[in-house]
Coordinates of C-alpha atoms in Angstrom, one line a residue:
M17 CA -0.8 11.6 52.9
P18 CA -3.4 8.9 53.8
V19 CA -2.1 6.7 56.4
E20 CA -3.2 3.6 54.2
T21 CA -0.3 4.1 51.6
Q22 CA 3.6 3.4 52.1
G23 CA 4.3 6.6 49.7
V24 CA 6.6 6.1 46.9
I25 CA 7.9 2.8 48.5
S26 CA 4.1 1.4 47.3
L27 CA 5.5 1.4 43.6
L28 CA 9.2 -0.1 44.5
P29 CA 7.7 -4.0 44.1
A30 CA 5.8 -3.6 40.8
L31 CA 8.0 -1.3 39.0
F32 CA 11.3 -3.7 40.1
A33 CA 9.3 -6.6 39.0
I34 CA 8.4 -5.1 35.7
V35 CA 11.7 -3.6 34.9
L36 CA 13.6 -7.0 36.0
T37 CA 11.1 -9.0 33.8
L38 CA 11.8 -6.8 30.7
V39 CA 15.7 -6.8 31.1
S40 CA 16.1 -10.4 32.5
R41 CA 13.4 -11.9 30.5
Q42 CA 13.0 -14.2 33.7
V43 CA 9.1 -13.7 34.0
L44 CA 8.5 -16.0 36.9
L45 CA 11.8 -14.8 39.0
S46 CA 11.3 -11.1 38.5
L47 CA 7.6 -11.3 39.8
F48 CA 8.4 -13.5 42.8
T49 CA 11.4 -10.8 43.5
G50 CA 9.0 -8.1 43.6
I51 CA 6.4 -10.0 45.6
W52 CA 9.4 -10.7 48.0
I53 CA 10.1 -6.9 48.0
G54 CA 6.8 -6.0 48.7
A55 CA 6.0 -8.7 51.4
T56 CA 9.2 -7.8 53.1
I57 CA 8.1 -4.0 53.6
L58 CA 4.6 -5.0 54.6
V59 CA 6.2 -7.5 57.3
G60 CA 8.2 -4.6 58.7
W61 CA 11.4 -4.9 56.5
N62 CA 12.3 -8.4 57.6
P63 CA 13.2 -10.6 54.4
I64 CA 12.9 -13.7 56.2
G65 CA 9.3 -13.1 57.2
G66 CA 8.8 -11.4 53.8
A67 CA 9.5 -14.9 52.3
A68 CA 7.3 -16.7 54.1
Y69 CA 4.4 -13.9 53.8
S70 CA 5.0 -13.9 49.7
L71 CA 3.9 -17.7 50.0
Q72 CA 1.0 -16.9 51.8
L73 CA 0.0 -14.0 49.5
V74 CA 0.1 -15.9 46.4
I75 CA -2.2 -18.8 48.0
N76 CA -4.4 -15.9 49.1
N77 CA -4.6 -14.4 45.6
V78 CA -4.8 -17.6 43.9
T79 CA -7.6 -19.0 45.9
E80 CA -9.6 -16.0 45.8
S81 CA -12.9 -16.8 44.0
F82 CA -12.7 -15.0 40.7
N83 CA -8.9 -15.6 40.3
S84 CA -9.4 -19.4 41.1
K85 CA -12.2 -19.6 38.3
L86 CA -10.0 -17.8 35.7
L87 CA -7.4 -20.2 36.6
L88 CA -9.9 -23.1 36.1
F89 CA -10.7 -21.4 32.9
T90 CA -7.4 -21.5 31.5
F91 CA -6.8 -25.0 32.5
L92 CA -10.0 -25.9 30.4
S93 CA -9.1 -23.7 27.5
G94 CA -5.9 -26.1 27.6
A95 CA -7.7 -29.0 27.5
M96 CA -10.3 -27.7 24.9
L97 CA -7.2 -26.9 22.7
G98 CA -5.7 -30.1 23.3
M99 CA -8.8 -31.8 22.0
I100 CA -9.1 -29.3 19.0
F101 CA -5.6 -30.3 18.0
L102 CA -6.4 -34.0 18.2
S103 CA -9.4 -33.6 16.2
G104 CA -7.6 -31.7 13.4
G105 CA -10.7 -29.3 13.1
M106 CA -8.6 -26.3 13.5
N107 CA -6.3 -27.2 10.4
A108 CA -9.5 -28.3 8.5
L109 CA -11.2 -24.8 9.5
A110 CA -7.6 -22.9 8.6
Q111 CA -7.5 -24.6 5.1
R112 CA -10.9 -23.2 4.2
I113 CA -9.9 -19.6 5.4
I114 CA -6.3 -19.9 3.6
A115 CA -8.0 -20.4 0.7
R116 CA -9.9 -17.3 1.0
I117 CA -7.0 -15.2 2.4
K118 CA -4.5 -14.3 -0.4
T119 CA -2.4 -11.7 1.3
R120 CA -0.6 -10.9 4.6
K121 CA -2.7 -8.0 5.0
Q122 CA -6.1 -9.7 4.5
A123 CA -4.7 -12.0 7.4
A124 CA -4.0 -9.5 9.7
L125 CA -7.2 -7.6 9.0
G126 CA -9.2 -10.9 9.4
T127 CA -7.4 -11.4 12.9
S128 CA -8.4 -7.9 13.7
V129 CA -12.1 -8.2 12.6
L130 CA -12.7 -11.7 14.2
G131 CA -11.1 -10.2 17.6
M132 CA -13.7 -7.4 17.3
L133 CA -16.5 -9.5 16.5
I134 CA -16.4 -11.8 19.5
F135 CA -17.0 -9.0 22.0
V136 CA -19.1 -10.7 24.6
D137 CA -15.8 -11.2 26.7
S138 CA -12.0 -10.2 26.5
Y139 CA -10.7 -13.6 27.5
A140 CA -12.8 -15.7 25.4
S141 CA -12.1 -13.2 22.3
T142 CA -8.4 -13.6 23.1
M143 CA -8.6 -17.5 23.0
I144 CA -11.0 -18.0 20.1
T145 CA -9.2 -15.4 17.9
G146 CA -5.5 -16.5 18.6
S147 CA -6.5 -20.3 18.1
V148 CA -8.0 -19.6 14.8
M149 CA -5.6 -17.2 13.3
R150 CA -2.2 -18.4 14.6
P151 CA -2.0 -21.1 11.7
I152 CA -3.1 -18.4 9.3
T153 CA -0.7 -15.6 10.3
D154 CA 2.2 -18.1 10.6
K155 CA 1.1 -19.3 6.9
F156 CA 1.6 -15.7 5.8
D157 CA 4.9 -14.9 7.9
I158 CA 3.1 -12.5 10.2
S159 CA 5.3 -12.2 13.4
R160 CA 3.9 -13.6 16.6
E161 CA 4.6 -10.4 18.3
K162 CA 2.2 -8.6 15.4
L163 CA -0.4 -11.5 16.1
A164 CA -0.1 -10.9 20.0
Y165 CA -0.6 -6.9 19.4
L166 CA -3.6 -7.6 17.2
L167 CA -5.5 -9.8 19.8
D168 CA -4.5 -7.4 22.9
S169 CA -5.7 -4.2 21.0
T170 CA -8.8 -5.8 19.7
T171 CA -10.3 -7.3 22.5
S172 CA -10.3 -5.6 25.5
P173 CA -10.8 -2.1 23.7
V174 CA -13.9 -3.3 22.1
V175 CA -15.2 -5.2 24.9
S176 CA -14.8 -2.2 27.5
V177 CA -17.0 -0.2 25.4
A178 CA -19.7 -3.0 24.2
V179 CA -22.9 -2.7 25.5
V180 CA -23.6 -6.3 26.0
S181 CA -20.3 -7.9 27.2
T182 CA -18.7 -9.3 30.8
W183 CA -17.4 -5.7 31.4
V184 CA -20.7 -3.9 31.0
G185 CA -22.0 -4.9 34.3
F186 CA -18.9 -4.4 36.6
E187 CA -18.7 -1.0 34.6
V188 CA -22.3 0.2 35.2
G189 CA -22.3 -1.1 38.8
L190 CA -19.5 1.1 39.9
I191 CA -21.3 4.1 38.4
R192 CA -24.4 3.4 39.9
E193 CA -22.6 3.0 43.5
Q194 CA -21.2 6.2 43.1
F195 CA -24.5 7.8 42.1
A196 CA -26.1 6.5 45.0
S197 CA -23.6 7.6 47.5
L198 CA -23.9 11.0 46.1
G199 CA -27.6 11.2 45.7
I200 CA -27.2 11.4 42.0
D201 CA -30.8 10.7 40.2
Q202 CA -29.2 9.6 37.1
S203 CA -29.5 6.5 35.2
A204 CA -25.9 4.7 35.6
F205 CA -26.4 2.7 32.2
V206 CA -27.0 6.2 30.4
V207 CA -24.2 7.7 31.8
F208 CA -22.3 4.4 30.7
L209 CA -23.4 5.0 27.1
Q210 CA -22.6 9.0 27.3
S211 CA -19.0 7.9 28.6
I212 CA -18.0 5.8 25.3
P213 CA -17.2 8.7 23.1
F214 CA -14.7 9.7 25.8
R215 CA -13.1 6.5 26.0
F216 CA -10.3 7.9 23.9
Y217 CA -7.6 5.5 24.3
S218 CA -9.6 2.4 23.8
L219 CA -11.2 3.8 20.6
L220 CA -7.6 5.2 19.5
A221 CA -6.1 1.6 20.0
V222 CA -8.6 0.1 17.8
A223 CA -8.3 2.9 15.0
L224 CA -4.5 2.5 15.4
V225 CA -4.5 -1.4 14.5
F226 CA -6.4 -0.5 11.3
I227 CA -4.2 2.2 10.3
L228 CA -1.2 0.2 10.6
V229 CA -2.5 -2.9 8.9
V230 CA -4.2 -0.9 6.1
M231 CA -1.1 1.3 5.5
D232 CA 1.3 -1.8 6.3
W233 CA 3.2 0.6 8.7
D234 CA 5.2 -0.5 11.5
F235 CA 7.7 1.3 13.8
G236 CA 10.1 0.7 16.7
P237 CA 10.6 -3.0 18.1
M238 CA 7.5 -4.4 15.8
K239 CA 9.2 -3.3 12.6
R240 CA 12.2 -4.9 13.4
A241 CA 9.9 -8.4 14.3
E242 CA 7.9 -7.9 11.2
R243 CA 11.1 -7.7 8.9
R244 CA 12.6 -10.9 10.2
A245 CA 9.1 -12.5 9.6
K246 CA 8.9 -11.4 6.2
E247 CA 12.5 -11.6 5.0
E248 CA 13.5 -14.7 7.0
G249 CA 10.2 -16.6 7.3
K250 CA 10.7 -16.5 11.5
V251 CA 7.4 -15.7 13.2
L252 CA 9.4 -15.9 16.3
G253 CA 12.8 -14.5 17.4
D254 CA 15.8 -17.0 17.6
D255 CA 16.0 -16.8 21.5
A256 CA 12.2 -16.4 21.9
D257 CA 10.4 -18.6 24.6
P258 CA 6.8 -18.8 23.6
L259 CA 4.4 -18.5 26.5
I260 CA 2.5 -21.8 25.2
E261 CA 4.9 -25.0 25.6
T262 CA 3.1 -27.4 23.5
R263 CA 2.6 -27.0 20.0
E264 CA -0.1 -28.3 17.7
E265 CA 2.3 -30.6 15.9
D266 CA 2.9 -32.4 19.4
I267 CA -0.9 -34.0 19.5
V268 CA -1.2 -35.9 16.2
T269 CA -4.7 -36.5 14.9
P270 CA -5.2 -40.4 14.3
D271 CA -5.0 -41.5 10.9
H272 CA -8.5 -42.6 10.6
V273 CA -10.1 -39.2 11.6
D274 CA -11.5 -37.4 8.7
S275 CA -11.0 -34.0 9.9
R276 CA -14.1 -31.7 9.6
W277 CA -14.1 -27.8 9.8
W278 CA -17.0 -27.8 12.2
Y279 CA -15.0 -30.0 14.8
F280 CA -13.6 -26.5 15.8
A281 CA -16.5 -24.2 14.7
A282 CA -19.3 -26.2 17.0
P283 CA -17.4 -26.1 20.4
I284 CA -16.3 -22.4 19.6
V285 CA -20.2 -21.5 19.0
A286 CA -21.2 -23.5 22.0
L287 CA -18.5 -21.5 24.2
V288 CA -19.9 -18.1 22.8
A289 CA -23.6 -19.2 23.2
V290 CA -23.2 -20.8 26.4
T291 CA -21.2 -17.8 27.9
G292 CA -23.8 -15.1 26.8
F293 CA -26.5 -17.2 28.2
G294 CA -24.4 -17.7 31.3
L295 CA -24.3 -13.8 31.7
L296 CA -27.9 -13.2 31.2
Y297 CA -29.1 -16.3 33.6
S298 CA -26.4 -15.4 36.4
G299 CA -27.9 -11.5 36.5
G300 CA -31.5 -13.0 37.0
W301 CA -32.7 -13.4 33.2
P302 CA -35.6 -14.0 32.4
G303 CA -36.8 -12.4 35.7
V304 CA -35.6 -9.1 34.8
A305 CA -34.8 -7.2 31.5
P306 CA -31.5 -8.3 29.5
V307 CA -29.8 -5.0 30.1
E308 CA -30.4 -5.3 33.9
A309 CA -29.4 -9.1 34.1
L310 CA -26.0 -7.9 32.3
K311 CA -25.3 -5.7 35.2
E312 CA -25.6 -8.3 37.8
A313 CA -24.1 -11.2 35.9
A314 CA -21.4 -13.7 37.1
T315 CA -18.7 -13.1 34.6
A316 CA -16.1 -15.6 36.1
D317 CA -19.3 -18.4 36.2
A318 CA -20.4 -17.5 32.8
I319 CA -17.2 -18.0 30.8
L320 CA -16.6 -21.1 33.1
W321 CA -19.9 -22.7 31.8
G322 CA -18.9 -21.8 28.3
V323 CA -15.5 -23.2 28.3
F324 CA -16.5 -26.4 30.1
S325 CA -19.6 -26.7 27.6
A326 CA -17.2 -26.7 24.5
C327 CA -14.9 -29.1 26.5
A328 CA -18.1 -31.7 26.7
L329 CA -19.2 -31.1 23.3
L330 CA -15.6 -31.8 21.9
L331 CA -15.4 -34.8 23.9
A332 CA -18.5 -35.9 22.6
I333 CA -17.2 -35.2 18.9
L334 CA -14.2 -37.0 19.5
V335 CA -15.5 -40.2 20.9
G336 CA -19.0 -40.4 19.3
H337 CA -18.4 -39.0 15.6
A338 CA -14.6 -39.0 15.1
R339 CA -14.3 -42.7 16.9
V340 CA -11.2 -41.3 18.7
Q341 CA -10.2 -43.5 21.5
L342 CA -10.7 -42.4 25.3
E343 CA -7.0 -42.7 25.7
A344 CA -5.8 -40.6 23.1
V345 CA -8.3 -38.1 24.1
S346 CA -7.0 -38.5 27.7
D347 CA -3.4 -37.9 26.4
A348 CA -4.5 -34.7 24.3
I349 CA -6.3 -32.9 27.5
F350 CA -2.8 -33.7 29.6
E351 CA -1.1 -32.0 26.7
G352 CA -3.1 -29.2 26.6
F353 CA -2.9 -29.0 30.4
K354 CA 1.1 -28.6 30.0
M355 CA 0.4 -26.0 27.4
V356 CA -1.1 -23.6 29.9
M357 CA 1.1 -24.6 33.0
F358 CA 3.5 -21.5 32.4
P359 CA 0.7 -18.9 31.9
V360 CA -1.0 -20.2 34.8
A361 CA 2.1 -19.6 36.9
V362 CA 2.5 -16.3 35.6
L363 CA -1.0 -15.1 36.1
S364 CA -1.2 -16.4 39.8
L365 CA 2.3 -14.4 40.3
A366 CA 1.0 -11.5 38.6
W367 CA -2.3 -11.5 40.4
T368 CA 0.1 -11.7 43.6
I369 CA 2.3 -8.6 43.2
G370 CA -0.9 -6.5 41.9
G371 CA -2.5 -7.3 45.4
V372 CA 1.0 -6.5 47.0
S373 CA 1.0 -3.2 45.6
E374 CA -2.8 -2.4 46.4
A375 CA -1.5 -3.5 50.0
L376 CA 1.2 -0.8 50.0
G377 CA -1.4 1.7 48.7
V378 CA -0.1 2.5 45.4
G379 CA -3.7 3.7 44.4
P380 CA -4.1 6.4 47.4
F381 CA -0.5 7.3 46.6
V382 CA -1.1 8.1 43.2
V383 CA -4.6 9.8 43.8
S384 CA -3.1 11.8 46.7
I385 CA -0.8 13.2 43.7
A386 CA -3.2 13.8 41.3
E387 CA -5.7 15.7 43.5
G388 CA -2.9 18.2 44.1
I389 CA -2.9 19.5 40.7
I390 CA -6.4 18.9 39.7
T391 CA -8.7 21.8 38.4
P392 CA -12.0 21.0 36.6
E393 CA -10.3 21.7 33.2
L394 CA -7.5 19.3 34.0
L395 CA -9.4 16.6 35.9
P396 CA -10.1 14.4 32.6
A397 CA -6.6 14.4 31.6
V398 CA -5.1 13.9 35.2
V399 CA -7.6 10.9 36.1
F400 CA -6.5 9.3 33.0
L401 CA -2.6 9.4 33.6
A402 CA -3.6 8.5 37.4
A403 CA -5.5 5.4 36.2
A404 CA -2.8 4.5 33.9
I405 CA 0.0 4.4 36.4
I406 CA -2.1 2.6 38.8
S407 CA -3.2 -0.2 36.3
F408 CA 0.2 -0.5 35.1
S409 CA 1.6 -1.3 38.5
I410 CA -1.1 -3.5 39.6
G411 CA -2.0 -5.1 36.4
T412 CA -5.7 -5.0 36.5
S413 CA -8.1 -2.6 34.6
W414 CA -10.9 -3.6 36.9
G415 CA -9.0 -3.3 40.2
T416 CA -7.7 0.1 39.2
M417 CA -11.6 0.9 38.1
G418 CA -12.1 0.0 41.8
I419 CA -9.6 2.4 43.2
M420 CA -10.4 5.4 40.9
F421 CA -14.2 5.5 41.1
P422 CA -14.8 6.4 44.7
V423 CA -12.3 9.3 44.5
A424 CA -12.7 10.6 41.2
V425 CA -16.4 10.6 40.5
P426 CA -16.9 12.6 43.8
L427 CA -14.2 15.0 42.9
A428 CA -15.6 15.7 39.5
Y429 CA -19.0 16.1 40.9
Q430 CA -17.8 18.7 43.8
L431 CA -15.8 20.3 41.1
G432 CA -18.9 20.9 38.7
A433 CA -17.0 18.6 35.9
P434 CA -19.1 16.6 33.2
L435 CA -19.3 13.2 34.7
P436 CA -19.3 11.3 31.5
G437 CA -16.1 12.7 30.8
A438 CA -14.5 11.6 34.2
I439 CA -16.0 8.5 33.8
G440 CA -14.7 7.8 30.5
A441 CA -11.2 9.0 31.5
I442 CA -11.1 6.2 34.6
L443 CA -12.4 3.1 32.2
T444 CA -9.9 3.9 29.3
G445 CA -7.0 5.1 31.4
S446 CA -7.5 1.9 33.6
L447 CA -7.1 -0.1 30.2
F448 CA -4.0 2.0 28.9
G449 CA -2.0 1.0 31.9
D450 CA -3.4 -2.4 31.6
H451 CA -1.9 -2.5 28.2
C452 CA 1.7 -1.4 28.9
S453 CA 1.9 -3.9 32.0
P454 CA 3.5 -7.1 31.7
I455 CA 1.7 -8.3 34.5
S456 CA -1.5 -7.9 33.5
D457 CA -3.6 -11.0 32.9
T458 CA -4.9 -9.7 29.3
T459 CA -1.5 -9.2 28.2
V460 CA -0.4 -12.6 29.5
L461 CA -3.3 -14.3 27.9
S462 CA -2.4 -12.2 24.4
S463 CA 1.0 -13.6 24.5
M464 CA -0.3 -17.0 25.3
F465 CA -2.9 -17.7 22.7
A466 CA -0.5 -15.9 20.2
G467 CA 2.3 -18.3 21.0
A468 CA 4.7 -15.2 21.5
D469 CA 7.2 -14.7 23.8
H470 CA 5.7 -12.4 26.7
V471 CA 8.4 -10.1 26.9
D472 CA 8.8 -9.7 23.0
H473 CA 5.0 -9.0 23.0
V474 CA 5.3 -6.2 25.9
N475 CA 8.4 -4.7 24.1
T476 CA 6.6 -4.5 20.8
Q477 CA 3.3 -3.3 22.0
I478 CA 4.4 -0.5 24.2
P479 CA 5.4 2.1 21.6
Y480 CA 1.9 1.7 20.0
A481 CA 0.0 2.1 23.4
V482 CA 2.1 5.3 24.5
L483 CA 1.2 6.6 21.2
C484 CA -2.4 6.2 21.5
G485 CA -2.1 7.1 25.4
T486 CA -0.1 10.1 24.4
V487 CA -2.5 11.5 21.6
A488 CA -5.6 10.7 24.2
T489 CA -4.0 12.6 26.8
G490 CA -4.0 15.7 24.7
L491 CA -7.8 14.8 23.8
F492 CA -8.7 14.8 27.3
L493 CA -6.9 18.2 28.0
A494 CA -8.8 19.9 25.3
S495 CA -12.1 18.2 26.3
G496 CA -11.6 19.8 29.8
Y497 CA -12.0 23.1 27.8
G498 CA -15.2 22.0 26.5
V499 CA -14.2 20.7 23.0
G500 CA -16.7 18.0 22.1
S501 CA -15.8 14.6 22.1
L502 CA -16.6 13.5 18.8
A503 CA -14.8 16.3 17.2
L504 CA -12.1 15.4 19.5
L505 CA -12.1 11.7 18.0
G506 CA -11.8 12.9 14.5
I507 CA -8.9 15.1 15.5
G508 CA -7.2 12.2 17.4
V509 CA -7.5 9.8 14.5
L510 CA -5.9 12.1 12.3
A511 CA -3.2 12.8 14.6
L512 CA -2.6 9.0 14.9
F513 CA -2.4 8.8 11.4
A514 CA 0.4 11.2 10.9
L515 CA 2.2 10.1 13.7
A516 CA 2.1 6.7 12.6
Y517 CA 3.3 7.7 9.4
Y518 CA 6.0 9.9 10.5
L519 CA 7.3 7.0 12.7
S520 CA 7.1 4.3 10.1
Q521 CA 9.2 6.6 7.9
H522 CA 11.8 7.8 10.6
A523 CA 12.0 5.8 13.5
D524 CA 15.3 3.9 13.8
V525 CA 14.1 -0.1 14.0
S526 CA 17.5 -0.5 15.8
V527 CA 16.9 1.8 18.8
P528 CA 16.3 -0.7 21.8
T529 CA 13.1 -0.3 23.9
A530 CA 13.0 1.5 27.1
F531 CA 13.1 -1.9 29.0
G532 CA 15.9 -4.0 27.2
T533 CA 16.0 -5.2 23.6
S534 CA 13.9 -7.9 22.0
S535 CA 14.8 -11.2 21.7
E536 CA 16.0 -11.2 17.9
S537 CA 19.3 -9.9 17.0
D538 CA 19.5 -6.8 14.6

């Protein structure tokens, strides 16, 4: 076993924090306890030294460049939402949309399609789709748990396979780095494209969303949440603690403001446009081709420029067109900051416990076990599961990709296994574990912008993610024996349809989740 890993102990902090979070529902306390356990191990099992080191680890992770920019993005998102609520633009747009949406199914489909259409960035997609659709799904008594699931399963899975997104540069860069070290004379971008049909989990996750929405099926804890929303009109459980602390009703639009739908639409368009331009510009465009620019793009900078531009435009609209006093705008911005304080704290601790797990060597430990059972035929499935375990433990799909690529790609090359299949297994396995993990930033943001209880979101989403992951594992096993990826995708969708039907008809909604019960009573 590599010396840089603590062995099975490396799994302890993350697993303890995850289980304690889902059982006790005390997110911050559970995460910090996991950090403290990991820090205590790292300083030689000294609990007092571990407590001091825990604080330093939080500081180190929060001040890391990408993380600090994402936190600033989150704060600016709060300021943006506060000003949008003040303008009344979201209500005006929602009323226009509600006039065209007549049923719960149309509201759920609209949420899913919008989440897919904003494929430039997963964070921006989650924020925009959640903000636009939350009042609409509330109107049609769709549970906040279902909304969070729709956000989580139609943003990252789509963005991760889109050829124009904040993910593509990172993914292609990892491929190119390994090809250079191995002397492989192939285009990294072409292999990225070839890996897309092997992203079984990502593609099945999107397929399951539409199967469930179109057929009006649900199972497990989600079925209970949806029954509560439909029959009792409660989009949240009685004991739920929504991740967003400030509601739209807490920010009152001044009486003299004639709210326009474009008060909301204009800053959203600015956010998407500036983010897209920022990706290209930060990557060297127009000096290089757009595809090359996306490979080198500074993702965090681009989304930060986008949300700042949206805030600036909103400020101009409120003061210049709506004639709102600066004091009212300032108060709305402050309410927006309050809205995101808890998510910011969760993100900060989630990143830290992920960093602790990496420092303890959870990646090398899982990889060392996987290497012992890998054959060319089993490689795609083993790589997929190894990536899922790592991303579940550290709460980041990108971090998992960074761990897996230097090991799995050279191993696949040496064994003569098809590289697109191995790469697809890494990229989609990283997303599978990320989807199940309560310490994942995308999971936290989905809860945040859906206005859902975070633990309820995780509990209701895990059965759906595990269903897709189980089918994907079977497809990767078959792909190792030469079955074509497109044929396997067709088989996978049919299997999902059949299993979703069976579970919706036979799964007992009163069965507790594997990690505790939901917030509402049976």
